[in-house]
Short mmCIF file of C-alpha atoms and ligand atoms in Angstrom, two decimals:
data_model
loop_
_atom_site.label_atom_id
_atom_site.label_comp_id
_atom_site.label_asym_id
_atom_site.label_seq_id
_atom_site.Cartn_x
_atom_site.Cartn_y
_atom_site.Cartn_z
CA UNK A 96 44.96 59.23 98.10
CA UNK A 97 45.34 59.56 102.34
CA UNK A 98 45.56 63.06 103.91
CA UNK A 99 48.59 62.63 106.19
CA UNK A 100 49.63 66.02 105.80
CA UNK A 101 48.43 69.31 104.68
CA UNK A 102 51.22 68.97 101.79
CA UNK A 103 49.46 66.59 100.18
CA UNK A 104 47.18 68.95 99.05
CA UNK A 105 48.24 71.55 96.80
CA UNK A 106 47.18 75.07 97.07
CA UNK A 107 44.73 74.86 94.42
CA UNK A 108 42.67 71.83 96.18
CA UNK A 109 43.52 73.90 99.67
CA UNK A 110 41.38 76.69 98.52
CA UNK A 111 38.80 75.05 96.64
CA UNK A 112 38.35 72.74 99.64
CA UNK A 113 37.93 76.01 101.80
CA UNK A 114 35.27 77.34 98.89
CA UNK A 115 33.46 74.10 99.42
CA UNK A 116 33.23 73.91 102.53
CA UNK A 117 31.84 77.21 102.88
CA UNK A 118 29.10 76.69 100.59
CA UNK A 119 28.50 73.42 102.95
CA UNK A 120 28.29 75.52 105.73
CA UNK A 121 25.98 78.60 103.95
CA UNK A 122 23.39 75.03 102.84
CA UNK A 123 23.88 73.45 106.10
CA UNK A 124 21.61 70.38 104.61
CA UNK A 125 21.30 67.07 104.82
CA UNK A 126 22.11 64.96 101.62
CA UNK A 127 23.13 61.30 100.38
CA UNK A 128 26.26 62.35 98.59
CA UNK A 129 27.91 59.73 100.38
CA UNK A 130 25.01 57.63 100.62
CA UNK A 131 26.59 54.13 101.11
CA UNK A 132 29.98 55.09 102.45
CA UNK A 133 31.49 54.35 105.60
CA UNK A 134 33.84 55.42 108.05
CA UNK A 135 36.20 54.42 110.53
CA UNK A 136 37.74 56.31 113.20
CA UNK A 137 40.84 54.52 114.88
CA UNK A 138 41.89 56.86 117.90
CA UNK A 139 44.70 55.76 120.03
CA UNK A 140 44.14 59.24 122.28
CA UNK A 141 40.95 61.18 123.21
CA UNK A 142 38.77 63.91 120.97
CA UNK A 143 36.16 65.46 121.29
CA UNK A 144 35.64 67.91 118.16
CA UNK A 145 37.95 65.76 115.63
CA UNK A 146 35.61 62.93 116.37
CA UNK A 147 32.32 64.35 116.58
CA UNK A 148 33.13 66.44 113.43
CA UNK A 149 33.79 62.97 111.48
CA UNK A 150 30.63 61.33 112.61
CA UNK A 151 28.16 63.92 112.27
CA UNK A 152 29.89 64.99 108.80
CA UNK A 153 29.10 61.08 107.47
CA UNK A 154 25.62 61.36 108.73
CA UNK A 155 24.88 64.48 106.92
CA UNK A 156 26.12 63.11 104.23
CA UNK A 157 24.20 60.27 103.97
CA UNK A 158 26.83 58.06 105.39
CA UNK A 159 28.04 56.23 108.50
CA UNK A 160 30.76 55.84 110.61
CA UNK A 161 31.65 53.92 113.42
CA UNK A 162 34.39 54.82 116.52
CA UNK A 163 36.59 52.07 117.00
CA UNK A 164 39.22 53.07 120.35
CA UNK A 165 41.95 51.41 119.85
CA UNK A 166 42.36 48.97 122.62
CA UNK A 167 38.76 47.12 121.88
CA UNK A 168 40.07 46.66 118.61
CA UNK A 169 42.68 42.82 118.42
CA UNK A 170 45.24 45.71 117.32
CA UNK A 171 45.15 46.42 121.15
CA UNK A 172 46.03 42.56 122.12
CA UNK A 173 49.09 42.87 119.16
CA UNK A 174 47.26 42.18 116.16
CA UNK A 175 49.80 43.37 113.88
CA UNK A 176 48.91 46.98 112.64
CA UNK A 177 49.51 46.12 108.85
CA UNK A 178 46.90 42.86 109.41
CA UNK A 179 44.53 45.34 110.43
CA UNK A 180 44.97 48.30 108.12
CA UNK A 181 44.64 45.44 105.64
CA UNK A 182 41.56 43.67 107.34
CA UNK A 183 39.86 47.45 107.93
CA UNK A 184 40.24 48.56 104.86
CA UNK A 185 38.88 45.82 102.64
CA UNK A 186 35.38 46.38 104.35
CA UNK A 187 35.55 50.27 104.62
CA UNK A 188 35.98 53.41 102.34
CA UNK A 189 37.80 55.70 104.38
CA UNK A 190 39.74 55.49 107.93
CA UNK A 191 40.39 58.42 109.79
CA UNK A 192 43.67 57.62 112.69
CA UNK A 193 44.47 59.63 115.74
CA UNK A 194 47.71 57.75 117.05
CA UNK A 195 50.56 58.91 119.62
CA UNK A 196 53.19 58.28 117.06
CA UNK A 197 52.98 59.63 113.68
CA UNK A 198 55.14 56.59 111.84
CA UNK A 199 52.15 54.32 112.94
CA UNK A 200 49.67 56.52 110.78
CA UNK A 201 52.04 56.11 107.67
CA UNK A 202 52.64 52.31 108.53
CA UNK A 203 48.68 51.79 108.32
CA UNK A 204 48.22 53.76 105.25
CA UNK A 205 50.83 51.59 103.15
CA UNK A 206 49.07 48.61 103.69
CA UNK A 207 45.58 50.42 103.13
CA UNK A 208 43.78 49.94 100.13
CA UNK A 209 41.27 52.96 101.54
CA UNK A 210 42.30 56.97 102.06
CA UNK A 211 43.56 57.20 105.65
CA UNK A 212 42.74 60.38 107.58
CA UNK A 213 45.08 61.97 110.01
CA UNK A 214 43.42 63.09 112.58
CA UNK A 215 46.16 63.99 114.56
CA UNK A 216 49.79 62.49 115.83
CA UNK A 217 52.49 63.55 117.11
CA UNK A 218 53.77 65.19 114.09
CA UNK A 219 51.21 67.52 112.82
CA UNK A 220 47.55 67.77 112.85
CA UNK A 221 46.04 68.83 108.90
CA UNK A 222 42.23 68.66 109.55
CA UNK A 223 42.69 71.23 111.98
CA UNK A 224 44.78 73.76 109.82
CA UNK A 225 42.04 73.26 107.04
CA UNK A 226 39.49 74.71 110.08
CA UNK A 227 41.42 77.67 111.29
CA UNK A 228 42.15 78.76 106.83
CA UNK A 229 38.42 78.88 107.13
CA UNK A 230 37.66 80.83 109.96
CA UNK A 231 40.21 83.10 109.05
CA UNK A 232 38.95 83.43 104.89
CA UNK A 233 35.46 84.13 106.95
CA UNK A 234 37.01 87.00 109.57
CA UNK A 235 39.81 88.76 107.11
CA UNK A 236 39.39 86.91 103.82
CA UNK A 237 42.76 86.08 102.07
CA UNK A 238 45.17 84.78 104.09
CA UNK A 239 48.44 84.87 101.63
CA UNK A 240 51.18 87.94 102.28
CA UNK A 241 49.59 87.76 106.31
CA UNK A 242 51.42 87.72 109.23
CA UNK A 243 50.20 84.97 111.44
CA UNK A 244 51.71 84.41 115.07
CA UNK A 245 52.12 81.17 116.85
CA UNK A 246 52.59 82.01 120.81
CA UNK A 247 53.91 78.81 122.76
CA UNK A 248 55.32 75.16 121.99
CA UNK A 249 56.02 74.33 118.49
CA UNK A 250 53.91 70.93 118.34
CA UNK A 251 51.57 69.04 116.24
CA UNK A 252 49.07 71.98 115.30
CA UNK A 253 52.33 74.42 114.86
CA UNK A 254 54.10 72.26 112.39
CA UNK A 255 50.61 72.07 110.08
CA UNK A 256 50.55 76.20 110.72
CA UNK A 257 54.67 75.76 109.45
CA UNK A 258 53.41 73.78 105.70
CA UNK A 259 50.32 75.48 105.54
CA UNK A 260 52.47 79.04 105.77
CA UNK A 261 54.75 77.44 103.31
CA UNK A 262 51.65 76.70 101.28
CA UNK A 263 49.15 78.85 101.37
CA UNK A 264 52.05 81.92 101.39
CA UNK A 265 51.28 83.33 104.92
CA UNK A 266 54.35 84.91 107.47
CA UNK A 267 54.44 82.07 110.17
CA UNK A 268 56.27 83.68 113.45
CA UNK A 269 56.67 81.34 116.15
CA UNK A 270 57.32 82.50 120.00
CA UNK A 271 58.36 80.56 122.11
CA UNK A 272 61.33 79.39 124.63
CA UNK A 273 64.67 78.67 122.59
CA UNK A 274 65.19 75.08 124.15
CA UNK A 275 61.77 73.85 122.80
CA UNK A 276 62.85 75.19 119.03
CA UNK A 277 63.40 72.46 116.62
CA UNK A 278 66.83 71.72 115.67
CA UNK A 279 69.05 74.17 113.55
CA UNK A 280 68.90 71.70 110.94
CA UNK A 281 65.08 71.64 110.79
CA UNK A 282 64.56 75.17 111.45
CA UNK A 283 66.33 75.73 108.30
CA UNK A 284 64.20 73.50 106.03
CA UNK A 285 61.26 75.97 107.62
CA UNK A 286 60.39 79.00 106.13
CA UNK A 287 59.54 80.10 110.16
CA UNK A 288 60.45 82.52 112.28
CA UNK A 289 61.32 81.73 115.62
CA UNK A 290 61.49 84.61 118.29
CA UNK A 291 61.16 84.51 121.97
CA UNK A 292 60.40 88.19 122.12
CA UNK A 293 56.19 87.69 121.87
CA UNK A 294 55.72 91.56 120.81
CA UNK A 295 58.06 90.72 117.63
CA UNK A 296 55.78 87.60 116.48
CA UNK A 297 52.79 89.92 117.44
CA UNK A 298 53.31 93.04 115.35
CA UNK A 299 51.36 93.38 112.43
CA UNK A 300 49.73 90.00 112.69
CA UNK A 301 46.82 89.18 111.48
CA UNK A 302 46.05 86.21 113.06
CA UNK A 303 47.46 84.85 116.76
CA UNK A 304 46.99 81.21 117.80
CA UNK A 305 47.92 78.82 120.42
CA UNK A 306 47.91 75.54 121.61
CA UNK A 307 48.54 73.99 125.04
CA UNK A 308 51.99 73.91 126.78
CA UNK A 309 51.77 69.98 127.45
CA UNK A 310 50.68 68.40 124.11
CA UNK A 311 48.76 64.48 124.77
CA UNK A 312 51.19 62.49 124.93
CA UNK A 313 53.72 64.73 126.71
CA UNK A 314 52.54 63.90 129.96
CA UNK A 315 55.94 63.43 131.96
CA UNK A 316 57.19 66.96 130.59
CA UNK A 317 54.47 68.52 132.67
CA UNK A 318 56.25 70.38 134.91
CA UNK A 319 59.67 71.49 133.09
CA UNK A 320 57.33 72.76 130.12
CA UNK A 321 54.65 74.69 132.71
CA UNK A 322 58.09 76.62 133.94
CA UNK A 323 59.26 77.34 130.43
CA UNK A 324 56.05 78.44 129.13
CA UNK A 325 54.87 80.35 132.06
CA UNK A 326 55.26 83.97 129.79
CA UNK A 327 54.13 82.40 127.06
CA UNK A 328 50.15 83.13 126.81
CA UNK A 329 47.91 85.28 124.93
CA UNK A 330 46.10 87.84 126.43
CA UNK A 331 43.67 90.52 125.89
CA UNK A 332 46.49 92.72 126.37
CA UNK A 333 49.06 91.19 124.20
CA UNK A 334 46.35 90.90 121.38
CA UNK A 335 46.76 94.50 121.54
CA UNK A 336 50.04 94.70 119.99
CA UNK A 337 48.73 92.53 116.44
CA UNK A 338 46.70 93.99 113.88
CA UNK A 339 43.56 96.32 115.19
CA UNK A 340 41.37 93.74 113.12
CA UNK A 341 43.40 90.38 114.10
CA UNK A 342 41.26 87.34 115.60
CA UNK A 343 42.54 84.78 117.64
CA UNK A 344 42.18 81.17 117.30
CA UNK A 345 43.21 78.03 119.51
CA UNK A 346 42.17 74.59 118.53
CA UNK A 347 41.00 73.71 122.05
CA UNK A 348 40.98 72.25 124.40
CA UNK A 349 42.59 75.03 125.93
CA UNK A 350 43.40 75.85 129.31
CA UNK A 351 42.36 79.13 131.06
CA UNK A 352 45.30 80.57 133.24
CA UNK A 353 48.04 78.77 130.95
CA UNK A 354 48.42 79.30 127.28
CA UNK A 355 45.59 82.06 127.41
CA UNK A 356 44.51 84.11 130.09
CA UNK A 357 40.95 83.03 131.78
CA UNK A 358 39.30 86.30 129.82
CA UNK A 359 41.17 84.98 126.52
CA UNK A 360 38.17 83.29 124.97
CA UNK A 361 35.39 84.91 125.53
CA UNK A 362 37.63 88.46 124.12
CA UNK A 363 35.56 90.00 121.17
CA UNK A 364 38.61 88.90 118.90
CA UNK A 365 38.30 85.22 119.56
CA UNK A 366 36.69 83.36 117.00
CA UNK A 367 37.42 80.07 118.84
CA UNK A 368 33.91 78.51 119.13
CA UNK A 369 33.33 79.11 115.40
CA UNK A 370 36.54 77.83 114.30
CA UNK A 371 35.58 74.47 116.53
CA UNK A 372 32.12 74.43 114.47
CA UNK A 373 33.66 74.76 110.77
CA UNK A 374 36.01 71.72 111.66
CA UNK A 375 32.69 70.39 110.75
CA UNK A 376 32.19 71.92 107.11
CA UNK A 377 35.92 70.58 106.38
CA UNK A 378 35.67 67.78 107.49
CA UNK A 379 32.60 67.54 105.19
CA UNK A 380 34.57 69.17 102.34
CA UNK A 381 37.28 66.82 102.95
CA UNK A 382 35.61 63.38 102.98
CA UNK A 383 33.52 64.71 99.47
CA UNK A 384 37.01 65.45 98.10
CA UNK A 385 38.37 61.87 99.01
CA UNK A 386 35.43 60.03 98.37
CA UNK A 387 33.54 61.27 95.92
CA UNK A 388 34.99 59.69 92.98
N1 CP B 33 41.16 70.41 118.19
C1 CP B 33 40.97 69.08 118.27
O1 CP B 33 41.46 68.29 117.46
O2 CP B 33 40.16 68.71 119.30
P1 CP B 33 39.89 67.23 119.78
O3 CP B 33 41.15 66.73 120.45
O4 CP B 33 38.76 67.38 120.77
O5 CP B 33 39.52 66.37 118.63
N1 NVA B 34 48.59 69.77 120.65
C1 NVA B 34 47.41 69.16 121.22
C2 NVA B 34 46.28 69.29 120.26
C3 NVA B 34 44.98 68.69 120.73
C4 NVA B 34 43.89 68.87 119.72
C5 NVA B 34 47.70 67.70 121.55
O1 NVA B 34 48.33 67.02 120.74
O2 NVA B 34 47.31 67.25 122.62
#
């Protein structure tokens, strides 16, 4: 099976991935459960923690994987992508992608005969979400019937907040400028609210997030989205209106005096720096459920 989106896990193998990964995290060992296995990562944009995570994950687990950027690859002289999902996976076990566009992910993984990994388009980013649902369970435990809040542009990391919410049962709110909403017709499929009153996402939330106003990829928006955005930012201050126990995540990389205030991550509700560490435990928990058998 590939991991393209959180929805292709059900809640079940959501939570028990969450469980697992937790235990991972409590043994924090070295084993050879995947003694034998090997991984490739296929990024077409930078990372630091989705990459990293991936490796070291595979050497813990007795496996290997190797980086492959995209333009030393033939794929970057026009190889067809199809050739080399085929070529790629016939000598691997599991490829994780990080493209621009999301339809190149889903073109690979037709023609692969190995799980492919999303590790983030353009569209949504899963591995992520599975990271924040375990910081969270390890902060305020159960995260169905909460109120999360999502300050800021509805991208990539928001969407996988939008199935997870659908998913896992939480209250997504979304702030953020009314010309960056998604379209009537999708907003309808979403069981999201949007605002662009912050304090009416904020109330009673359990959990605020963010991501950054110019998403990679987004470049040539820079400036029209730094002007729309510019209220748009969590602060200590604004924290004060959620929940008195509510933690904040971001994904990172974030950047101090935009989305979040310069104070923002180091606040004693940020929970940022161990939310970047467990994207290691899922990612373990991840590759064990995809691999295993
Ligand atoms: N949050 C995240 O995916 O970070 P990287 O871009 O560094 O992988
Ligand atoms: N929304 C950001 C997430 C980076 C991890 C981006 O796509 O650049």
């Amino acid at each position: 099976m590939h991991f393209l989106n959180l929805k292709d896990l059900s809640k079940g193998q959501i939570t028990e991935l969450i469980q697992k990964a937790k235990k991972l995290k409590e043994e924090n060992q070295y084993s050879e459960k995947l003694k034998g296995k090997f991984l490739g990562l296929i990024f077409e944009k930078a990372s630091t923690r989705t990459r990293i995570s991936f490796e070291v994950a595979m050497a813990q687990l007795g496996g290997i994987a190797s980086f492959f950027p995209i333009n030393d690859l033939q794929l970057g002289r026009g190889e067809p992508l199809e050739d080399t999902a085929r070529v790629i996976s016939s000598m691997t076990n599991a490829i994780v992608l990080r493209t621009l566009e999301h339809e190149t992910i889903e073109r690979f993984s037709a023609f692969s005969s190995v799980p492919v990994i999303n590790g983030l388009s353009d569209l949504s980013h899963p591995c992520q979400i599975l990271a924040d649902l375990l910081t969270f369970d390890e902060n305020n435990g159960e995260i169905e019937g909460q109120k999360v809040a999502w300050i800021g542009d509805y991208n990539n990391v928001c969407y996988s907040y939008a199935e997870a919410s659908r998913l896992m049962g939480f209250e997504l709110h979304v702030a953020s400028p009314k010309e960056f909403w998604p379209s009537k017709e999708t907003r309808n499929k979403l069981s999201v609210t949007f605002t662009e009153e912050i304090d009416k996402a904020l109330s009673n939330s359990s959990l605020v997030t963010t991501d950054v106003w110019v998403s990679m990829g987004k470049e040539k928006e820079k400036d029209e989205r730094e002007k729309s955005f510019k209220e748009f930012k969590v602060t200590p201050k604004i924290m004060d209106l959620a929940k008195k126990d509510a933690i904040f995540l971001h994904c990172l990389p974030a950047i101090r005096g935009q989305e979040i205030s310069p104070d923002m991550l180091e606040d004693e509700r940020s929970r940022v720096w161990s939310q970047a560490r467990n994207r290691l435990f899922v990612q373990k928990s991840l590759l064990l459920h995809l691999l295993k058998d």
